PDB file of C-alpha atoms in Angstrom:
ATOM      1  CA  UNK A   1     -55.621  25.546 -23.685  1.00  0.00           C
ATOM      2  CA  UNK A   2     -52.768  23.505 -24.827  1.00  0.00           C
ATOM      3  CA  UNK A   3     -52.108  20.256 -26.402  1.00  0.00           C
ATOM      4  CA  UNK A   4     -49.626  17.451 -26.121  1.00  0.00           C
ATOM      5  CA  UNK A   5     -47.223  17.170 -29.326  1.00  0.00           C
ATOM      6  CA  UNK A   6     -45.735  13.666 -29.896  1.00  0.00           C
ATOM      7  CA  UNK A   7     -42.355  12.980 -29.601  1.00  0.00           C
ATOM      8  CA  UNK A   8     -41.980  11.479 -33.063  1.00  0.00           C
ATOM      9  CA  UNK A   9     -43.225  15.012 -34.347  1.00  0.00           C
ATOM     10  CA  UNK A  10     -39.611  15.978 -33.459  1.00  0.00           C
ATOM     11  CA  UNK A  11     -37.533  12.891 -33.800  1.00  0.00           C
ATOM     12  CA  UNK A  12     -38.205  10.707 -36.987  1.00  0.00           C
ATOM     13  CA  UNK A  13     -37.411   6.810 -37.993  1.00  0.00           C
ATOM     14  CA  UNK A  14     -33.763   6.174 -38.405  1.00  0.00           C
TER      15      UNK A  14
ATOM     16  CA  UNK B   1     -21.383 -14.666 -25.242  1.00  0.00           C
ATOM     17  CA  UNK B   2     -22.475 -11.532 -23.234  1.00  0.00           C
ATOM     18  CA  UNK B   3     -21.639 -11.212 -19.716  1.00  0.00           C
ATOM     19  CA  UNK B   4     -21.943  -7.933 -17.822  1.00  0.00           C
ATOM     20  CA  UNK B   5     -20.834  -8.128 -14.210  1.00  0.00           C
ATOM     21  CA  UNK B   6     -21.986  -4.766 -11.740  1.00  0.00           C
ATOM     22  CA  UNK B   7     -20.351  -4.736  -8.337  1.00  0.00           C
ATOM     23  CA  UNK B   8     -23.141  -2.729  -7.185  1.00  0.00           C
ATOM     24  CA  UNK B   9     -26.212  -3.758  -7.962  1.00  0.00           C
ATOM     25  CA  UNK B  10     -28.099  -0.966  -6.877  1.00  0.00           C
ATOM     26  CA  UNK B  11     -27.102   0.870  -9.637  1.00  0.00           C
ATOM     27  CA  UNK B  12     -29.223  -1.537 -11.746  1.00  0.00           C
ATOM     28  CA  UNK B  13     -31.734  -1.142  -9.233  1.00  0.00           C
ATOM     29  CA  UNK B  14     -32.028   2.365  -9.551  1.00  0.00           C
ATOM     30  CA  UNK B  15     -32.072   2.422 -13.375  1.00  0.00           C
ATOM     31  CA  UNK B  16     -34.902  -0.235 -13.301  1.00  0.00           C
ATOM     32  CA  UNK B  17     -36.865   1.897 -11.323  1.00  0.00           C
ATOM     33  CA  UNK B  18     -36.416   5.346 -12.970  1.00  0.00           C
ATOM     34  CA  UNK B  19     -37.555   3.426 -16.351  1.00  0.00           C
ATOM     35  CA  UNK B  20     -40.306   1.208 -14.899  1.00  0.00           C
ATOM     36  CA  UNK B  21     -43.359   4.278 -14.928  1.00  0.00           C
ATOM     37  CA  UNK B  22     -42.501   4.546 -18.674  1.00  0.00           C
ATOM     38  CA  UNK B  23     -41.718   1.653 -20.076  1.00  0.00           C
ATOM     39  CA  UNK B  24     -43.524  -2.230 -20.281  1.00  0.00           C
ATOM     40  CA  UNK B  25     -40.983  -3.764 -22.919  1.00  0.00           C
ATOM     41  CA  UNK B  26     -37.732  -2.255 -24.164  1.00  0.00           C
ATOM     42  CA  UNK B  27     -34.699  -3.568 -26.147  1.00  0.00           C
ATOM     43  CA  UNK B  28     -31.691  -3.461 -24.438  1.00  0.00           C
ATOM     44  CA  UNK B  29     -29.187  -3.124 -27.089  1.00  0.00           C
ATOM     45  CA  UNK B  30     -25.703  -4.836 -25.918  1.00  0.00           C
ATOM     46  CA  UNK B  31     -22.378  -4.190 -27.464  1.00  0.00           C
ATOM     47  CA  UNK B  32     -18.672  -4.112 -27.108  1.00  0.00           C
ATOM     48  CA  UNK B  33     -19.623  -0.257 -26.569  1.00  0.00           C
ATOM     49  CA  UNK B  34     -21.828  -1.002 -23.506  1.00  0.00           C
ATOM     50  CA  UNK B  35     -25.486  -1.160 -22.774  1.00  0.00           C
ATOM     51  CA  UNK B  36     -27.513   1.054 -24.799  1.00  0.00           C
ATOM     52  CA  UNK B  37     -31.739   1.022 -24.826  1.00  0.00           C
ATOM     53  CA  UNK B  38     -34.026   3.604 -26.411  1.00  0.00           C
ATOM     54  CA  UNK B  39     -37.973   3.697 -26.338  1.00  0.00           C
ATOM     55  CA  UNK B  40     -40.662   5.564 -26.510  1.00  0.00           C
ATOM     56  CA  UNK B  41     -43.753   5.426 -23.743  1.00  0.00           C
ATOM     57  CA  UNK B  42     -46.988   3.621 -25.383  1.00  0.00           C
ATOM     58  CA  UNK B  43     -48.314   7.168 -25.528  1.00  0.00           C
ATOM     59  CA  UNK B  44     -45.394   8.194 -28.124  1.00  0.00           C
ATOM     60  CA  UNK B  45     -44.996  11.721 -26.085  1.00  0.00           C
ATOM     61  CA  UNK B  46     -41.633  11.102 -24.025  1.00  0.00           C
ATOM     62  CA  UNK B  47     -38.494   9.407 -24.768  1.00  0.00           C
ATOM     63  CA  UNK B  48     -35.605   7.181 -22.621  1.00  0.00           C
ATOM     64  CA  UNK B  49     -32.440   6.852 -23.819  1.00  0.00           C
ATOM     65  CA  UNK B  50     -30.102   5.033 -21.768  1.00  0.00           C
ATOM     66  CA  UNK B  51     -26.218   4.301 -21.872  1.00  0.00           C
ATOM     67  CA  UNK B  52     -24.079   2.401 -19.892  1.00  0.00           C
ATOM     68  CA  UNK B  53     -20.727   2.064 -20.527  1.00  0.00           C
ATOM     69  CA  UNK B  54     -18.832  -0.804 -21.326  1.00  0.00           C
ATOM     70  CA  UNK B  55     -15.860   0.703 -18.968  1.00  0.00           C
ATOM     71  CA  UNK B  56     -18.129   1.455 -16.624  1.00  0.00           C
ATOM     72  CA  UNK B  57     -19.003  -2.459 -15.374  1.00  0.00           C
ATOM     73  CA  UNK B  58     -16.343  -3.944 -13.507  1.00  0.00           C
ATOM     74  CA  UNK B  59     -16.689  -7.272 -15.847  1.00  0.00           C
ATOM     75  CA  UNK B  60     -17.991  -6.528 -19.411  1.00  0.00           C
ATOM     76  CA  UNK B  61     -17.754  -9.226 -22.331  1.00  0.00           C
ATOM     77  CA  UNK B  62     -19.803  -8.839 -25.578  1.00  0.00           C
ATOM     78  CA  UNK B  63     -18.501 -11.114 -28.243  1.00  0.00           C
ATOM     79  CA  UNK B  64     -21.494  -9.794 -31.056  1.00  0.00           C
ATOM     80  CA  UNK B  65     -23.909  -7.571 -30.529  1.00  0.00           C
ATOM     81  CA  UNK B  66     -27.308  -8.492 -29.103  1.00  0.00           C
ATOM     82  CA  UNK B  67     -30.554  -6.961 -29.167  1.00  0.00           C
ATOM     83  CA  UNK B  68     -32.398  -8.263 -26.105  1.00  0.00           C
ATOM     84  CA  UNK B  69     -36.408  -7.492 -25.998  1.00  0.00           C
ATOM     85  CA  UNK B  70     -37.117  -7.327 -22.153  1.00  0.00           C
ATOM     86  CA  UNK B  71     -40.327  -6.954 -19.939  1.00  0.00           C
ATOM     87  CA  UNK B  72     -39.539  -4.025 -17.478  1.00  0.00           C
ATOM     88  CA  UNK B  73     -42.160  -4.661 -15.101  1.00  0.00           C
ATOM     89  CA  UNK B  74     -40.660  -8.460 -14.891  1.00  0.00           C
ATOM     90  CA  UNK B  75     -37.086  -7.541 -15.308  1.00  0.00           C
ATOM     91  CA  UNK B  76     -38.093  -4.803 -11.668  1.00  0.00           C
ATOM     92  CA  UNK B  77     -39.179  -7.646  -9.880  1.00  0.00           C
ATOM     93  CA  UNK B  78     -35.915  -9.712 -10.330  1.00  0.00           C
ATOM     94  CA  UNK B  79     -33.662  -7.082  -9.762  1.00  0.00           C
ATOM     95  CA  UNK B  80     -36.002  -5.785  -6.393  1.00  0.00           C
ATOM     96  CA  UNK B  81     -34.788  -9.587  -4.868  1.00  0.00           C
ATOM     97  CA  UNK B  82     -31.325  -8.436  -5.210  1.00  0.00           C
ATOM     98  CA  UNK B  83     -29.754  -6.546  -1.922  1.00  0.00           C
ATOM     99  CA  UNK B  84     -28.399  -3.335  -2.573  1.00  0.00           C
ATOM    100  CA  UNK B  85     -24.969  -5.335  -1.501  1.00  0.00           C
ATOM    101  CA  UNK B  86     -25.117  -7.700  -3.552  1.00  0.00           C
ATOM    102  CA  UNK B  87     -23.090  -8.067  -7.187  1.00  0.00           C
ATOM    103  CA  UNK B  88     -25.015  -8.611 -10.118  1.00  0.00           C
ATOM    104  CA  UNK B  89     -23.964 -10.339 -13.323  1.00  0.00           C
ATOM    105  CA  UNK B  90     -25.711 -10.456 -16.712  1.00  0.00           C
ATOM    106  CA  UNK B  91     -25.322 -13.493 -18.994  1.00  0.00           C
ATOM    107  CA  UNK B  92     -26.567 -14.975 -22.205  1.00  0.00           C
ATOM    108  CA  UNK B  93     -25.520 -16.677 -24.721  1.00  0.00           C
ATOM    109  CA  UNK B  94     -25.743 -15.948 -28.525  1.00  0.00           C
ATOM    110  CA  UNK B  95     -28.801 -16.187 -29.987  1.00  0.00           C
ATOM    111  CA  UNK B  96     -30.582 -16.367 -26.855  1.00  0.00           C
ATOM    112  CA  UNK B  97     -33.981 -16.513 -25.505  1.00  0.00           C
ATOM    113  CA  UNK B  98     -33.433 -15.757 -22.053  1.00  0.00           C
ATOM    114  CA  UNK B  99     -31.218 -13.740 -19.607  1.00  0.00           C
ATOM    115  CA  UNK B 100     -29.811 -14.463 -16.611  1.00  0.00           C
ATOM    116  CA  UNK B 101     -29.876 -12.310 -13.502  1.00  0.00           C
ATOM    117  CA  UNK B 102     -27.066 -13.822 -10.985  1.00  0.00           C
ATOM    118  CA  UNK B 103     -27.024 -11.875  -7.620  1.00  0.00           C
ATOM    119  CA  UNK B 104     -23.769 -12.333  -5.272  1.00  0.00           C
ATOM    120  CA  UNK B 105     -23.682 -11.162  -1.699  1.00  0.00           C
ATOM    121  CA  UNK B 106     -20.374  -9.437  -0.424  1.00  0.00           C
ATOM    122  CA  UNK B 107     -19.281 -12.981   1.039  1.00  0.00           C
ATOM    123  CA  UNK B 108     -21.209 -15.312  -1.497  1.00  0.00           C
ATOM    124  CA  UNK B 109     -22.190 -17.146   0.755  1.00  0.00           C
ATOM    125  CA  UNK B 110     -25.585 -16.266  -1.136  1.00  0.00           C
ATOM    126  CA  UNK B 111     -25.807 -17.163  -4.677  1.00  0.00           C
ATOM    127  CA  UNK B 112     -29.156 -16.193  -6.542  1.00  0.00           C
ATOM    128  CA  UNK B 113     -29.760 -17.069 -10.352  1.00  0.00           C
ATOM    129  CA  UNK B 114     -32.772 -15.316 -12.313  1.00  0.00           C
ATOM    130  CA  UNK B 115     -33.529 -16.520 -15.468  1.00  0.00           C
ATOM    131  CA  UNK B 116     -35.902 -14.163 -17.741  1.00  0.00           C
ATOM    132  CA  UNK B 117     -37.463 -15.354 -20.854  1.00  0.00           C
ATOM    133  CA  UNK B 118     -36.801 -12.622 -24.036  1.00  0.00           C
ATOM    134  CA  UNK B 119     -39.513 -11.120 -25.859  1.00  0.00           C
ATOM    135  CA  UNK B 120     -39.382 -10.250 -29.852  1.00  0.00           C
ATOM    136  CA  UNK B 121     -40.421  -6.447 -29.755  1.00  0.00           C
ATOM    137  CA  UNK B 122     -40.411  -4.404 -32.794  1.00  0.00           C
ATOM    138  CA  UNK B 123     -39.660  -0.894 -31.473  1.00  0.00           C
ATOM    139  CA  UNK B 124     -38.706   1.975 -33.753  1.00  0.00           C
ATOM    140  CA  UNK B 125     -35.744   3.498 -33.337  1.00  0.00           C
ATOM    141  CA  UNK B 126     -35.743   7.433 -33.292  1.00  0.00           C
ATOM    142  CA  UNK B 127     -32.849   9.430 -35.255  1.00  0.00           C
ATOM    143  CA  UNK B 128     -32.411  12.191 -32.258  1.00  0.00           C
ATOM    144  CA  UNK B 129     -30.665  15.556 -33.948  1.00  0.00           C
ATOM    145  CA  UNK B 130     -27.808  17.041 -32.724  1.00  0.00           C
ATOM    146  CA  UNK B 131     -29.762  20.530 -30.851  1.00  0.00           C
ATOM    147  CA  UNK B 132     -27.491  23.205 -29.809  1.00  0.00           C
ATOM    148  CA  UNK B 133     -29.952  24.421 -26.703  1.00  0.00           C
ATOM    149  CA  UNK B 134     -30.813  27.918 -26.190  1.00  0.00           C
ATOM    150  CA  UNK B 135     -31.114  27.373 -21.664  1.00  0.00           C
ATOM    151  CA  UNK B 136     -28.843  24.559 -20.025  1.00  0.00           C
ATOM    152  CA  UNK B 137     -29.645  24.259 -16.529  1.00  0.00           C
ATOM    153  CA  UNK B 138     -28.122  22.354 -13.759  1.00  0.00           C
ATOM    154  CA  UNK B 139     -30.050  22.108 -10.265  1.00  0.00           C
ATOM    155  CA  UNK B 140     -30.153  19.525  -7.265  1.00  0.00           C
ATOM    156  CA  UNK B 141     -32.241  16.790  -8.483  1.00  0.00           C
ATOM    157  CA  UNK B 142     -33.887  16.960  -5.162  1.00  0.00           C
ATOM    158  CA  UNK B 143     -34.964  20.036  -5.874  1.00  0.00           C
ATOM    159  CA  UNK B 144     -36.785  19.804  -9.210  1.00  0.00           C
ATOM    160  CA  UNK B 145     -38.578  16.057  -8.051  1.00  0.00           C
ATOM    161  CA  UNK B 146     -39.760  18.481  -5.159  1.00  0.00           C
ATOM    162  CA  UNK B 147     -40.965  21.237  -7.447  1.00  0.00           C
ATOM    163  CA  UNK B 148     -42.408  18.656  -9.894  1.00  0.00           C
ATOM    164  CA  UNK B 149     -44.236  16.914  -7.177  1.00  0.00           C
ATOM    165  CA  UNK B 150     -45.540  20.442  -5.331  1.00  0.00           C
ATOM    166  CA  UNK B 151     -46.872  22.126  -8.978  1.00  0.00           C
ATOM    167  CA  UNK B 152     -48.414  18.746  -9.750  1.00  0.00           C
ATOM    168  CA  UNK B 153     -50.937  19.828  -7.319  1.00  0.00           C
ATOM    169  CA  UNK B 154     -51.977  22.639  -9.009  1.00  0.00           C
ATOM    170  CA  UNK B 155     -52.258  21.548 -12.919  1.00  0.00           C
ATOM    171  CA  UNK B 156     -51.763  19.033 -15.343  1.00  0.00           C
ATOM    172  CA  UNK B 157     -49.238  20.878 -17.084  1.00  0.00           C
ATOM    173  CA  UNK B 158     -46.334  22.806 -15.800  1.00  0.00           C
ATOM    174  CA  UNK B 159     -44.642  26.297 -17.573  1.00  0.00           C
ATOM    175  CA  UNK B 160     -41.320  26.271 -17.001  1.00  0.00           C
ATOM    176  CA  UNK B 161     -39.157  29.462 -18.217  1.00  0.00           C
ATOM    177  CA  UNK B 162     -35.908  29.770 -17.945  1.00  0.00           C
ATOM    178  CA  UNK B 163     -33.706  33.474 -17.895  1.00  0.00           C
ATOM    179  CA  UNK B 164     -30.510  34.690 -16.639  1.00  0.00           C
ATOM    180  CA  UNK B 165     -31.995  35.634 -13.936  1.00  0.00           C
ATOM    181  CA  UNK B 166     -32.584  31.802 -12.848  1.00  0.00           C
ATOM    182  CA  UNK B 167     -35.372  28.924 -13.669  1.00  0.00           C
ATOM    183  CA  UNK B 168     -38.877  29.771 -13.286  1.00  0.00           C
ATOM    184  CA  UNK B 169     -41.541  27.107 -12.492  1.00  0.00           C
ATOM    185  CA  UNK B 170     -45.573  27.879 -12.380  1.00  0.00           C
ATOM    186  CA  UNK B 171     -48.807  25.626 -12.841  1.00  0.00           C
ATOM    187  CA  UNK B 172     -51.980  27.029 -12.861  1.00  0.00           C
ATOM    188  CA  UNK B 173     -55.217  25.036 -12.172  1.00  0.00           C
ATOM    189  CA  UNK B 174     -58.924  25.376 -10.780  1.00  0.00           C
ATOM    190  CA  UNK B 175     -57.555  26.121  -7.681  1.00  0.00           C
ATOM    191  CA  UNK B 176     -55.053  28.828  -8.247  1.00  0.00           C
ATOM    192  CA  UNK B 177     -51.325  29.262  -9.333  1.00  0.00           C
ATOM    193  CA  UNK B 178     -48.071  27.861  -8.279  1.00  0.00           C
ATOM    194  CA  UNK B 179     -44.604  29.669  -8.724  1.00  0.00           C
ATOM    195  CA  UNK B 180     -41.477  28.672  -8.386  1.00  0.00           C
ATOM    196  CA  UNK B 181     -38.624  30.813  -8.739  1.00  0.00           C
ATOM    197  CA  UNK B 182     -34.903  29.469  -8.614  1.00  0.00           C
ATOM    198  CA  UNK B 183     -31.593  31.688  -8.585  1.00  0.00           C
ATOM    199  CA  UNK B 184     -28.643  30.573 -10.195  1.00  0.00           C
ATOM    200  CA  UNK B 185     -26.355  30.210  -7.460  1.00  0.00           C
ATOM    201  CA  UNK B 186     -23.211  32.343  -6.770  1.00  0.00           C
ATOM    202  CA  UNK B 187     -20.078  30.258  -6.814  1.00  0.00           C
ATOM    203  CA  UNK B 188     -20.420  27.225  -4.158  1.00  0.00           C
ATOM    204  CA  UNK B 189     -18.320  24.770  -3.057  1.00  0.00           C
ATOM    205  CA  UNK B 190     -20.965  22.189  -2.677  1.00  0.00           C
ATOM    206  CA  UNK B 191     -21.765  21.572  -6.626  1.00  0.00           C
ATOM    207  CA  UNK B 192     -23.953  19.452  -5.629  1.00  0.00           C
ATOM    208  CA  UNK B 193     -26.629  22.099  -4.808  1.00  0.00           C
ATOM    209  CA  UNK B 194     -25.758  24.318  -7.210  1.00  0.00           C
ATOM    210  CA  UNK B 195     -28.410  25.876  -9.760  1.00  0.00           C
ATOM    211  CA  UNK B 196     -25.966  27.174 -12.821  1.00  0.00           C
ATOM    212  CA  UNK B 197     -28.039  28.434 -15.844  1.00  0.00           C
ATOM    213  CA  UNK B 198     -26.189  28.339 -18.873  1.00  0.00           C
ATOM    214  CA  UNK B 199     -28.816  30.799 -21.876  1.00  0.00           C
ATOM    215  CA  UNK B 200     -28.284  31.600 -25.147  1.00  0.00           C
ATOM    216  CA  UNK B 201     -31.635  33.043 -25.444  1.00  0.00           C
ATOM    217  CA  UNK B 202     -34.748  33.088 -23.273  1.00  0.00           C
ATOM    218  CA  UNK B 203     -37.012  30.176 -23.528  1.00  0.00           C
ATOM    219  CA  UNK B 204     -40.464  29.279 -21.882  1.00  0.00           C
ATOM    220  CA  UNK B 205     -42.076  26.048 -22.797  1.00  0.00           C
ATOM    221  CA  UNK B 206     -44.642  23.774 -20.678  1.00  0.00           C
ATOM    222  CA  UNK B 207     -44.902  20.159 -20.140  1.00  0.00           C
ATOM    223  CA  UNK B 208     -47.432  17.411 -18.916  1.00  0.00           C
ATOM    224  CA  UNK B 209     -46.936  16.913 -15.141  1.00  0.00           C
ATOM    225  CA  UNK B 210     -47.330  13.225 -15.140  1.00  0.00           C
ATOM    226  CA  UNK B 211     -44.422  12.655 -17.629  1.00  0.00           C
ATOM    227  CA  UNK B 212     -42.038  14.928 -15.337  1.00  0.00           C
ATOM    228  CA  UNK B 213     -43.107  13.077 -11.735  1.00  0.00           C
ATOM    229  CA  UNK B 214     -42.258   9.716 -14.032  1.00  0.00           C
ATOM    230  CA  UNK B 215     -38.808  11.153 -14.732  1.00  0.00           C
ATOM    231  CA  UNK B 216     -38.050  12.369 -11.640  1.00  0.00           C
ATOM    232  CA  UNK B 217     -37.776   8.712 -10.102  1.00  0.00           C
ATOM    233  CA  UNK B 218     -34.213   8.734 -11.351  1.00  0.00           C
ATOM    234  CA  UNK B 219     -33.580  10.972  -8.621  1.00  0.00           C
ATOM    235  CA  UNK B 220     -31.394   8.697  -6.976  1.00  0.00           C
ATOM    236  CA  UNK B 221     -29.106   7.918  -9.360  1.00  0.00           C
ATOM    237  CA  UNK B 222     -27.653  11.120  -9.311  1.00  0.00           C
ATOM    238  CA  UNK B 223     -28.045  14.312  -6.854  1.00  0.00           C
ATOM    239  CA  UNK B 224     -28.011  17.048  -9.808  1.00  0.00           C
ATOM    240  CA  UNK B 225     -30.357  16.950 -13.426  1.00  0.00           C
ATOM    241  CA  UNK B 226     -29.599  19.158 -16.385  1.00  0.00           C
ATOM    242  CA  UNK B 227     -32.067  20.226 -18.113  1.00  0.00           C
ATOM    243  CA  UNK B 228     -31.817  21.232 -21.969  1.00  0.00           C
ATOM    244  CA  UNK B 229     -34.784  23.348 -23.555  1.00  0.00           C
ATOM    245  CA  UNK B 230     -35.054  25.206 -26.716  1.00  0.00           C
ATOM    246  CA  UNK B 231     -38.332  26.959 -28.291  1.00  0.00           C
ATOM    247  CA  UNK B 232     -40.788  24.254 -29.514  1.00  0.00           C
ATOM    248  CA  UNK B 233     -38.440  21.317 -29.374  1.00  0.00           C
ATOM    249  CA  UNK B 234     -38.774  18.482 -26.482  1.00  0.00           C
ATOM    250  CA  UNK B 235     -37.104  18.897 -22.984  1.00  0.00           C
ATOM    251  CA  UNK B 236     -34.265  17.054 -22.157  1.00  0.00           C
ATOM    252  CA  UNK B 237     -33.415  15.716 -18.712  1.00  0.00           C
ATOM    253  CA  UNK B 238     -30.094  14.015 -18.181  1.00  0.00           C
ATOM    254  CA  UNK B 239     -29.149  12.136 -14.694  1.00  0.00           C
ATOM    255  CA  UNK B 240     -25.713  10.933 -15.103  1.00  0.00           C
ATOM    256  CA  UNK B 241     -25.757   7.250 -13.658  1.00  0.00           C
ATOM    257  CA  UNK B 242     -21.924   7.540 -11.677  1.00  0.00           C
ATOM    258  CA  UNK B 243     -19.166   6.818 -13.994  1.00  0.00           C
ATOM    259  CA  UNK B 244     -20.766   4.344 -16.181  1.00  0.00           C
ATOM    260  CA  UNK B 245     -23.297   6.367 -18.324  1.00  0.00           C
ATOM    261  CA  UNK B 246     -26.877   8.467 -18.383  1.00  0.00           C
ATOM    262  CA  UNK B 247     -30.053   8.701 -18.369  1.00  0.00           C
ATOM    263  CA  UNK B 248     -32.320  11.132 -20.785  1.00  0.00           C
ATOM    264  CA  UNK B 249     -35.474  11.455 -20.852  1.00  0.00           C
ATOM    265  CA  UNK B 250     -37.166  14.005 -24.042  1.00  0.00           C
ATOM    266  CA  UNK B 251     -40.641  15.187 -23.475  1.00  0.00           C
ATOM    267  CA  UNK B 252     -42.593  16.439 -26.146  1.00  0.00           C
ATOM    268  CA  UNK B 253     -43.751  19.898 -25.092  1.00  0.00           C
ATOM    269  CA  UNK B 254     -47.621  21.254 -25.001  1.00  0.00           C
ATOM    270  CA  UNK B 255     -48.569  23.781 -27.677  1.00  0.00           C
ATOM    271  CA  UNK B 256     -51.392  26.139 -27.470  1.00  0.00           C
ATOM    272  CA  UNK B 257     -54.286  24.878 -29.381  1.00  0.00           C
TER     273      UNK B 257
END
């Protein structure tokens, strides 16, 4: 089973 | 004032509707530079980044730089009563609270006018890091709406694993697996359906179905996608939109639980 990351896990606030 | 005048509209078109799964609201950001807009889906999972070039319109005046906060789904249904023919312009003035849409046809003899009201959105902006990718591929855009489309069938989520041998695609679902297995082309002289796979290292990472058969709508703008992937950082697929800028769309990847 796999489960969906979030983009702002990657990419933070600028 | 901003003005931003596209000979062919369709171009505009086509951008509205490779956005319009994705996004409800997004700020177009408007500078001497161009037209820039990035936003997330309300699901926080995928990314758009769009750029248009200032260069790129054939009229383009931005005396200071606007943030315009625009309904998608409204901003689609102007530019869907524009003919492909037609030229569109962009206006507002500073400050403003609306947008105008103006639609020429090729002997104006047909003059349309559009006016939008603007929304206030508050929309985080995302820092997005300079990646050096492990895989690079380049493939008809054709193809890989096709593939999406097919392994949708199959599974929500689709493993895609790239190796110099070529670009592997597979889903697997209640009803069995899906494979699909692309060679990197030997030298062509159509680029256009070339698959080049440009590795560094191996990578395999899988992605949520829906997201990709949203992307893929940009298909038209451009007949090949390149698609950037490293280990456990989001996809990204670029359509270049002719000579006046791109599309990218980043997609968080699935992890095993």
């Amino acid at each position: 089973n796999t489960k969906q990351t979030s983009i702002m896990t990657f990419f933070k606030k600028s | 004032m901003f003005e931003a005048r596209l000979v062919q509209s369709v171009i505009l078109k086509k951008v509205l509707e490779a956005i319009k799964d994705l996004l409800t609201e997004a700020t177009f950001e408007c500078s001497d530079c161009g037209i820039q807009l990035q936003a997330m889906d309300n699901a926080h999972v995928s990314l758009v980044s769009l750029n248009l070039r200032s260069d790129g319109f054939d009229k383009y005046r931005c005396d200071r730089n606007l943030s315009m906060g625009m309904s998608v789904p409204c901003m689609s249904k102007i530019l869907r009563c524009a003919s492909s023919e037609d030229t569109v312009t962009l206006r507002a003035w500073d400050n403003p609270d609306t947008i105008v849409f103006v639609f020429e046809s090729p002997n104006r003899d047909k003059i349309s006018e559009y006016e939008m009201k603007l929304i206030n959105l508050d929309q985080e902006h995302l820092g997005i890091p300079e990646t050096l990718y492990s895989c690079v591929v380049k493939m008809p855009s054709q193809e890989f709406a096709r593939i999406c489309r097919d392994l949708s069938q199959f599974g929500d989520a689709m493993t895609i694993a790239c190796s110099k041998e070529g670009i592997k695609f597979s889903a697997a679902g209640d009803y069995g697996t899906a494979n699909v297995k692309l060679a990197q082309t030997a030298e062509t002289e159509n680029q256009e359906e070339a698959v080049v796979v440009e590795m560094k290292e191996p990578v395999k990472l899988t992605f949520s179905c829906r997201y990709l058969n949203s992307f893929v709508k940009a298909t038209p703008l451009c007949a090949q996608v390149q698609l950037s992937m490293s280990a456990e950082v989001p996809l990204v697929c670029e359509y270049q939109i002719g000579e006046i800028g791109h599309i990218r769309y980043y997609l968080a990847p699935k992890i095993d639980d």
